[in-house]
Backbone as CSV, one residue per row, in Angstrom:
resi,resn,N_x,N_y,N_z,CA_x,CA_y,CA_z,C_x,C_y,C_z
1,UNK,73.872,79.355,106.944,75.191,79.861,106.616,75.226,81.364,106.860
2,UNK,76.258,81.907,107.884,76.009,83.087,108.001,77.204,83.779,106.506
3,UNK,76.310,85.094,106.500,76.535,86.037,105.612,77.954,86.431,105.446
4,UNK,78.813,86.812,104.725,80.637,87.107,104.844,79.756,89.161,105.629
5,UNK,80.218,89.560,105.871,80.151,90.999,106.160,81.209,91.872,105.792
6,UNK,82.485,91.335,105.544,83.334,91.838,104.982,83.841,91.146,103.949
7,UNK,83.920,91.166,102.258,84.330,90.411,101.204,84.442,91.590,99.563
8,UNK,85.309,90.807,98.748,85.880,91.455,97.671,85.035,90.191,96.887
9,UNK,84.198,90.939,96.230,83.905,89.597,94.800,85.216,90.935,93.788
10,UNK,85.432,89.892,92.804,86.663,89.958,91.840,86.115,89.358,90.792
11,UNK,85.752,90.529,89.353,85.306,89.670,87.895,86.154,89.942,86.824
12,UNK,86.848,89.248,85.929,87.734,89.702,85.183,87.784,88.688,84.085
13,UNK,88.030,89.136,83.309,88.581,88.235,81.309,90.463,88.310,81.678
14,UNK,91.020,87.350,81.869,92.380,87.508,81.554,92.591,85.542,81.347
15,UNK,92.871,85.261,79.807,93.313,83.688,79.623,94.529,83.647,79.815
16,UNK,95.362,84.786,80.227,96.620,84.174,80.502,96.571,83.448,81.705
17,UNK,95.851,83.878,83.060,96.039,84.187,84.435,95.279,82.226,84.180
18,UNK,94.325,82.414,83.387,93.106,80.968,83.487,94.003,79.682,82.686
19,UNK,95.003,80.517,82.048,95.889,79.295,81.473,96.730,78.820,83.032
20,UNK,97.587,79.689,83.057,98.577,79.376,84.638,97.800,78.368,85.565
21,UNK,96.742,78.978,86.024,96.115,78.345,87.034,95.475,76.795,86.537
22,UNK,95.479,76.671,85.311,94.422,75.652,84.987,95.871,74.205,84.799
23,UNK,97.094,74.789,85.145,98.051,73.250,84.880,98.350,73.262,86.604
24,UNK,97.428,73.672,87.492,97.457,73.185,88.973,96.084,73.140,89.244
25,UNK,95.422,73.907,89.320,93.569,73.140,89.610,93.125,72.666,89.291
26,UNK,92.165,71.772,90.088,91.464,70.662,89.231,90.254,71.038,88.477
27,UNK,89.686,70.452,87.121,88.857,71.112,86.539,87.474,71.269,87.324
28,UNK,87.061,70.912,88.300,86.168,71.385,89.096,86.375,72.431,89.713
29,UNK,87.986,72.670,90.409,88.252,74.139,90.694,87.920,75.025,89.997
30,UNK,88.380,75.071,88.627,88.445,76.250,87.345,87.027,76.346,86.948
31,UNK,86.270,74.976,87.129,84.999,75.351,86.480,83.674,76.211,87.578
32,UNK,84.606,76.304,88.818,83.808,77.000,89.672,84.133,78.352,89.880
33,UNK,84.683,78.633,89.052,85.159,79.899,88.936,85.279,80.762,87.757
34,UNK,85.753,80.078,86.664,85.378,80.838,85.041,83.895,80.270,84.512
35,UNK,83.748,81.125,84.071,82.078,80.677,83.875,82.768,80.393,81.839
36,UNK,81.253,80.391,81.170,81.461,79.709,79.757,82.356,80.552,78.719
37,UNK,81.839,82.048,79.113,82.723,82.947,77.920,83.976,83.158,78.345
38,UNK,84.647,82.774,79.808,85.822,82.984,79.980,86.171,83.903,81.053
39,UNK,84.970,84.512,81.906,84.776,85.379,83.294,85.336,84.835,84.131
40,UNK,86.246,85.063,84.633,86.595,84.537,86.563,85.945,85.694,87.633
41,UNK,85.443,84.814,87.825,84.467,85.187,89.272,84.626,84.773,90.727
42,UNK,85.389,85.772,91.595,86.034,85.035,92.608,85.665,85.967,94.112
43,UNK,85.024,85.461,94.934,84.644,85.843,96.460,85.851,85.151,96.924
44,UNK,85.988,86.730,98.455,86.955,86.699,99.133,86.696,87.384,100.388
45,UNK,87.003,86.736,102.055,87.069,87.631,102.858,87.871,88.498,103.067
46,UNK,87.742,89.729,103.636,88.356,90.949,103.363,89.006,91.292,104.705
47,UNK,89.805,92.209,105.309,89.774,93.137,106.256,89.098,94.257,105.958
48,UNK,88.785,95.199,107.118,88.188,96.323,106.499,88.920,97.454,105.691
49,UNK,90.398,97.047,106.082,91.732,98.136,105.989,91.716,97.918,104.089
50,UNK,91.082,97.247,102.934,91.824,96.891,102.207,91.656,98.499,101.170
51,UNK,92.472,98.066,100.279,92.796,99.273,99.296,91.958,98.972,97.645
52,UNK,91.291,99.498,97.026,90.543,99.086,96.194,92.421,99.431,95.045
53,UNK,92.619,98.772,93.825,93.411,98.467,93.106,93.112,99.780,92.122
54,UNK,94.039,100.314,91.323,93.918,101.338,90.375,94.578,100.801,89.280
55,UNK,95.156,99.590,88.893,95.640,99.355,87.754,95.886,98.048,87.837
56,UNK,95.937,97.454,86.403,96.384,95.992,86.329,97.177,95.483,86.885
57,UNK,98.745,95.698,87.372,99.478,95.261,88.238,98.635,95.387,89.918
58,UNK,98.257,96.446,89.926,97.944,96.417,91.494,96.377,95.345,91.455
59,UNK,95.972,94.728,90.644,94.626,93.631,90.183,95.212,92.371,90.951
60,UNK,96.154,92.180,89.711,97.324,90.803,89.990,97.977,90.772,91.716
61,UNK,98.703,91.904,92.074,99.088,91.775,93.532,97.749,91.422,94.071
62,UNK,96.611,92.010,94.317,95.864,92.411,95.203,95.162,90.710,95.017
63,UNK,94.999,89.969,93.765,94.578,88.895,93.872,95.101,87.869,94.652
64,UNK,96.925,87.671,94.610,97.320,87.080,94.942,97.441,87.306,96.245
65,UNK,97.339,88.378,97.389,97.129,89.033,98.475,95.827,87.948,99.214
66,UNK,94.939,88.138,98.412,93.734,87.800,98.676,93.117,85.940,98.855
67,UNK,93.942,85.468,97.907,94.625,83.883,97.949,95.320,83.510,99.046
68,UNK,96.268,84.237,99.041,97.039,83.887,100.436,96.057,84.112,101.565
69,UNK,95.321,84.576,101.430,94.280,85.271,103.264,93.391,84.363,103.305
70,UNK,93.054,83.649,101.760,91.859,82.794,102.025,92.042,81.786,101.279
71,UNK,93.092,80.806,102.341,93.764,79.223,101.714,92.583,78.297,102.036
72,UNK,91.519,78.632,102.201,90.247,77.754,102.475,89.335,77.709,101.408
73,UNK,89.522,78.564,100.504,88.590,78.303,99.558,89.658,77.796,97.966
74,UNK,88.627,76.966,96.978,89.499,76.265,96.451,90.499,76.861,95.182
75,UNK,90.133,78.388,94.984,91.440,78.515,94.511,92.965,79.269,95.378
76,UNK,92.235,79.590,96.727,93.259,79.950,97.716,94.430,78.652,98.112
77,UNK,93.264,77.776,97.937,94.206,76.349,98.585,95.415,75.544,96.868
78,UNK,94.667,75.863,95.827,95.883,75.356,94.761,96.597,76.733,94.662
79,UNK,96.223,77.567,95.272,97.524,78.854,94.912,98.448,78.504,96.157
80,UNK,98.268,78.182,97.263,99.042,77.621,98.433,99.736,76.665,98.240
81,UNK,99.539,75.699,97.578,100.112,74.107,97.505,100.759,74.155,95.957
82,UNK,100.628,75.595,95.446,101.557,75.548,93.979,102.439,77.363,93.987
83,UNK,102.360,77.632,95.163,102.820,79.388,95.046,103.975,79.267,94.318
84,UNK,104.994,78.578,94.644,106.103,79.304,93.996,106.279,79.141,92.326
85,UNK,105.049,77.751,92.232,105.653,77.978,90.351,104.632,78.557,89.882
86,UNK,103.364,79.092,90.439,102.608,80.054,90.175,103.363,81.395,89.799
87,UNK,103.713,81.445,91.045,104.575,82.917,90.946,105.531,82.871,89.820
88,UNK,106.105,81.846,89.675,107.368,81.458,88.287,107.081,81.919,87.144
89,UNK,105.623,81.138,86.962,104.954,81.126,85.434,104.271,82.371,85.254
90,UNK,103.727,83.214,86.518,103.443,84.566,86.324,104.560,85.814,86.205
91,UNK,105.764,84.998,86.561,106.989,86.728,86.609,107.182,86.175,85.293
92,UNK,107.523,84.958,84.559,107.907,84.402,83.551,107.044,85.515,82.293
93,UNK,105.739,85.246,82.490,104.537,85.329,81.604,103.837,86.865,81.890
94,UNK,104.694,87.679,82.637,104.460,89.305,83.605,104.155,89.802,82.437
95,UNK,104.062,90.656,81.533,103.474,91.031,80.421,102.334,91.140,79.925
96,UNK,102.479,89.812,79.586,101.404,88.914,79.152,100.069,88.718,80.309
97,UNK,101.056,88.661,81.379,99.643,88.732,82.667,99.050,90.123,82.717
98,UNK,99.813,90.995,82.721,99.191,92.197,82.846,98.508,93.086,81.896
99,UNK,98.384,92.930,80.155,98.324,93.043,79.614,96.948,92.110,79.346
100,UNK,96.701,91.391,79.623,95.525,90.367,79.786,94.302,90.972,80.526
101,UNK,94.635,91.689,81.418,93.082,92.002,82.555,92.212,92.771,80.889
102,UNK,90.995,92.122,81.343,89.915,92.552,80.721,88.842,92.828,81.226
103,UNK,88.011,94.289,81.090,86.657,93.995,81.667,86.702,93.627,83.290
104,UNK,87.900,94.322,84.126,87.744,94.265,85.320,86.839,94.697,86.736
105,UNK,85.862,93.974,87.664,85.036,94.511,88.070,85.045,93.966,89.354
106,UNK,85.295,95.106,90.656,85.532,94.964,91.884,84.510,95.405,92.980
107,UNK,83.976,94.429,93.716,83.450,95.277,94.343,83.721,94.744,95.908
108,UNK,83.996,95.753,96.774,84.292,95.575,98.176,83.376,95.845,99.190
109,UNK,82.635,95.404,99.773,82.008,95.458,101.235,82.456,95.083,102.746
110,UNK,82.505,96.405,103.283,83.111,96.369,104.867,82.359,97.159,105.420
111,UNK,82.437,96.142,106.388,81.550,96.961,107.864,82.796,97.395,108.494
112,UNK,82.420,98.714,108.986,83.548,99.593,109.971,83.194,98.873,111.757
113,UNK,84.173,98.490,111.866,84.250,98.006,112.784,84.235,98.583,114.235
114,UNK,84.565,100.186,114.121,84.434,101.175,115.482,82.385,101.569,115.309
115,UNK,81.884,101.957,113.974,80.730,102.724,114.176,79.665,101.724,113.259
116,UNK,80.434,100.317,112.611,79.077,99.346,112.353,79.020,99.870,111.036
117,UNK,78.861,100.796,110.582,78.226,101.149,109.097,79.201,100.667,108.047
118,UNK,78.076,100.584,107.285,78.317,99.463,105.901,79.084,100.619,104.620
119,UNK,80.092,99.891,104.104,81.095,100.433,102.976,80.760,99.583,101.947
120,UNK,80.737,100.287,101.035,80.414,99.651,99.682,81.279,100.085,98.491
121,UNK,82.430,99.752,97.712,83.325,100.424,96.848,83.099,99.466,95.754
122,UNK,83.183,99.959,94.598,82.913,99.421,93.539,84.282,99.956,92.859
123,UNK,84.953,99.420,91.684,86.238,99.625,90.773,86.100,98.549,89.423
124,UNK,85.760,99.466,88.228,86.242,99.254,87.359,87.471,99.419,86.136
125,UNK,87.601,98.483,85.587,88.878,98.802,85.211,88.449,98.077,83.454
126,UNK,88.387,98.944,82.626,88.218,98.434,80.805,89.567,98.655,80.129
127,UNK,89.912,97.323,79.403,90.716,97.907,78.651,90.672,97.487,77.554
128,UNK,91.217,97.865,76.078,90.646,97.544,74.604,91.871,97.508,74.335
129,UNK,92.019,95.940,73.459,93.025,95.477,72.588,93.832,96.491,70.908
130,UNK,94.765,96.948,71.045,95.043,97.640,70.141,95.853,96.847,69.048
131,UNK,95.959,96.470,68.014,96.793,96.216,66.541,97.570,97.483,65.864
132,UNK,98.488,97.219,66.318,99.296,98.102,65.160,99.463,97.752,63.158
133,UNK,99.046,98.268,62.316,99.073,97.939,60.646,99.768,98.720,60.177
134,UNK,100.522,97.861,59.670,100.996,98.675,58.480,100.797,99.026,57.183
């Protein structure tokens, strides 16, 4: 099996995003992808052009970006064969989706395609649940 040379692994805590997806994939999909505490862990081929994400909304676009490019793997293919009520239940649930990324961890590898040399970008993104008391 040759090697991806250009790919985004994608690690993140968000149960809203694992709720949505889990009333269209099959539980072999979901279970190949959230591990036990609730991590989604997701490889992706890349272009070299891509943009590493700076915030939770640009997480969510950039995922769904990344689904669409790669309808071959199995959560590219139930985000293809369910986009529009994906998209429904995520503008529906927009808040709540974005407000969800947890513990976000990106990392991108591209080979430059004019001079060969290897790119390596890493992006994290933490965020901590706040309670308001009265």
């Amino acid at each position: 099996m040759e090697e991806m040379k250009n790919y985004a692994e994608m690690e993140f805590i968000n149960p809203i995003v694992i709720d949505i997806f889990s009333h269209f994939a099959d539980n072999s999909v979901m279970a190949g992808v959230v591990s036990e505490n609730g991590t989604l862990r997701m490889r992706f081929k890349v272009s070299p052009d891509i943009v590493p994400p700076t915030s939770s909304e640009q997480i969510l676009s950039l995922m769904f970006a990344l689904f669409e490019s790669n309808p071959d793997t199995p959560m590219g293919k139930c985000y293809m064969e369910n986009q529009t009520a994906i998209l429904r239940e995520t503008i529906y649930r927009l808040g709540q989706v974005i407000d969800g990324f947890r513990d976000v961890r990106m990392t991108i590898n591209v080979t430059d395609p004019e001079t060969g040399s290897n790119k390596r970008t890493q992006f994290a993104l933490t965020k901590t649940s706040h309670t308001n008391r009265s």
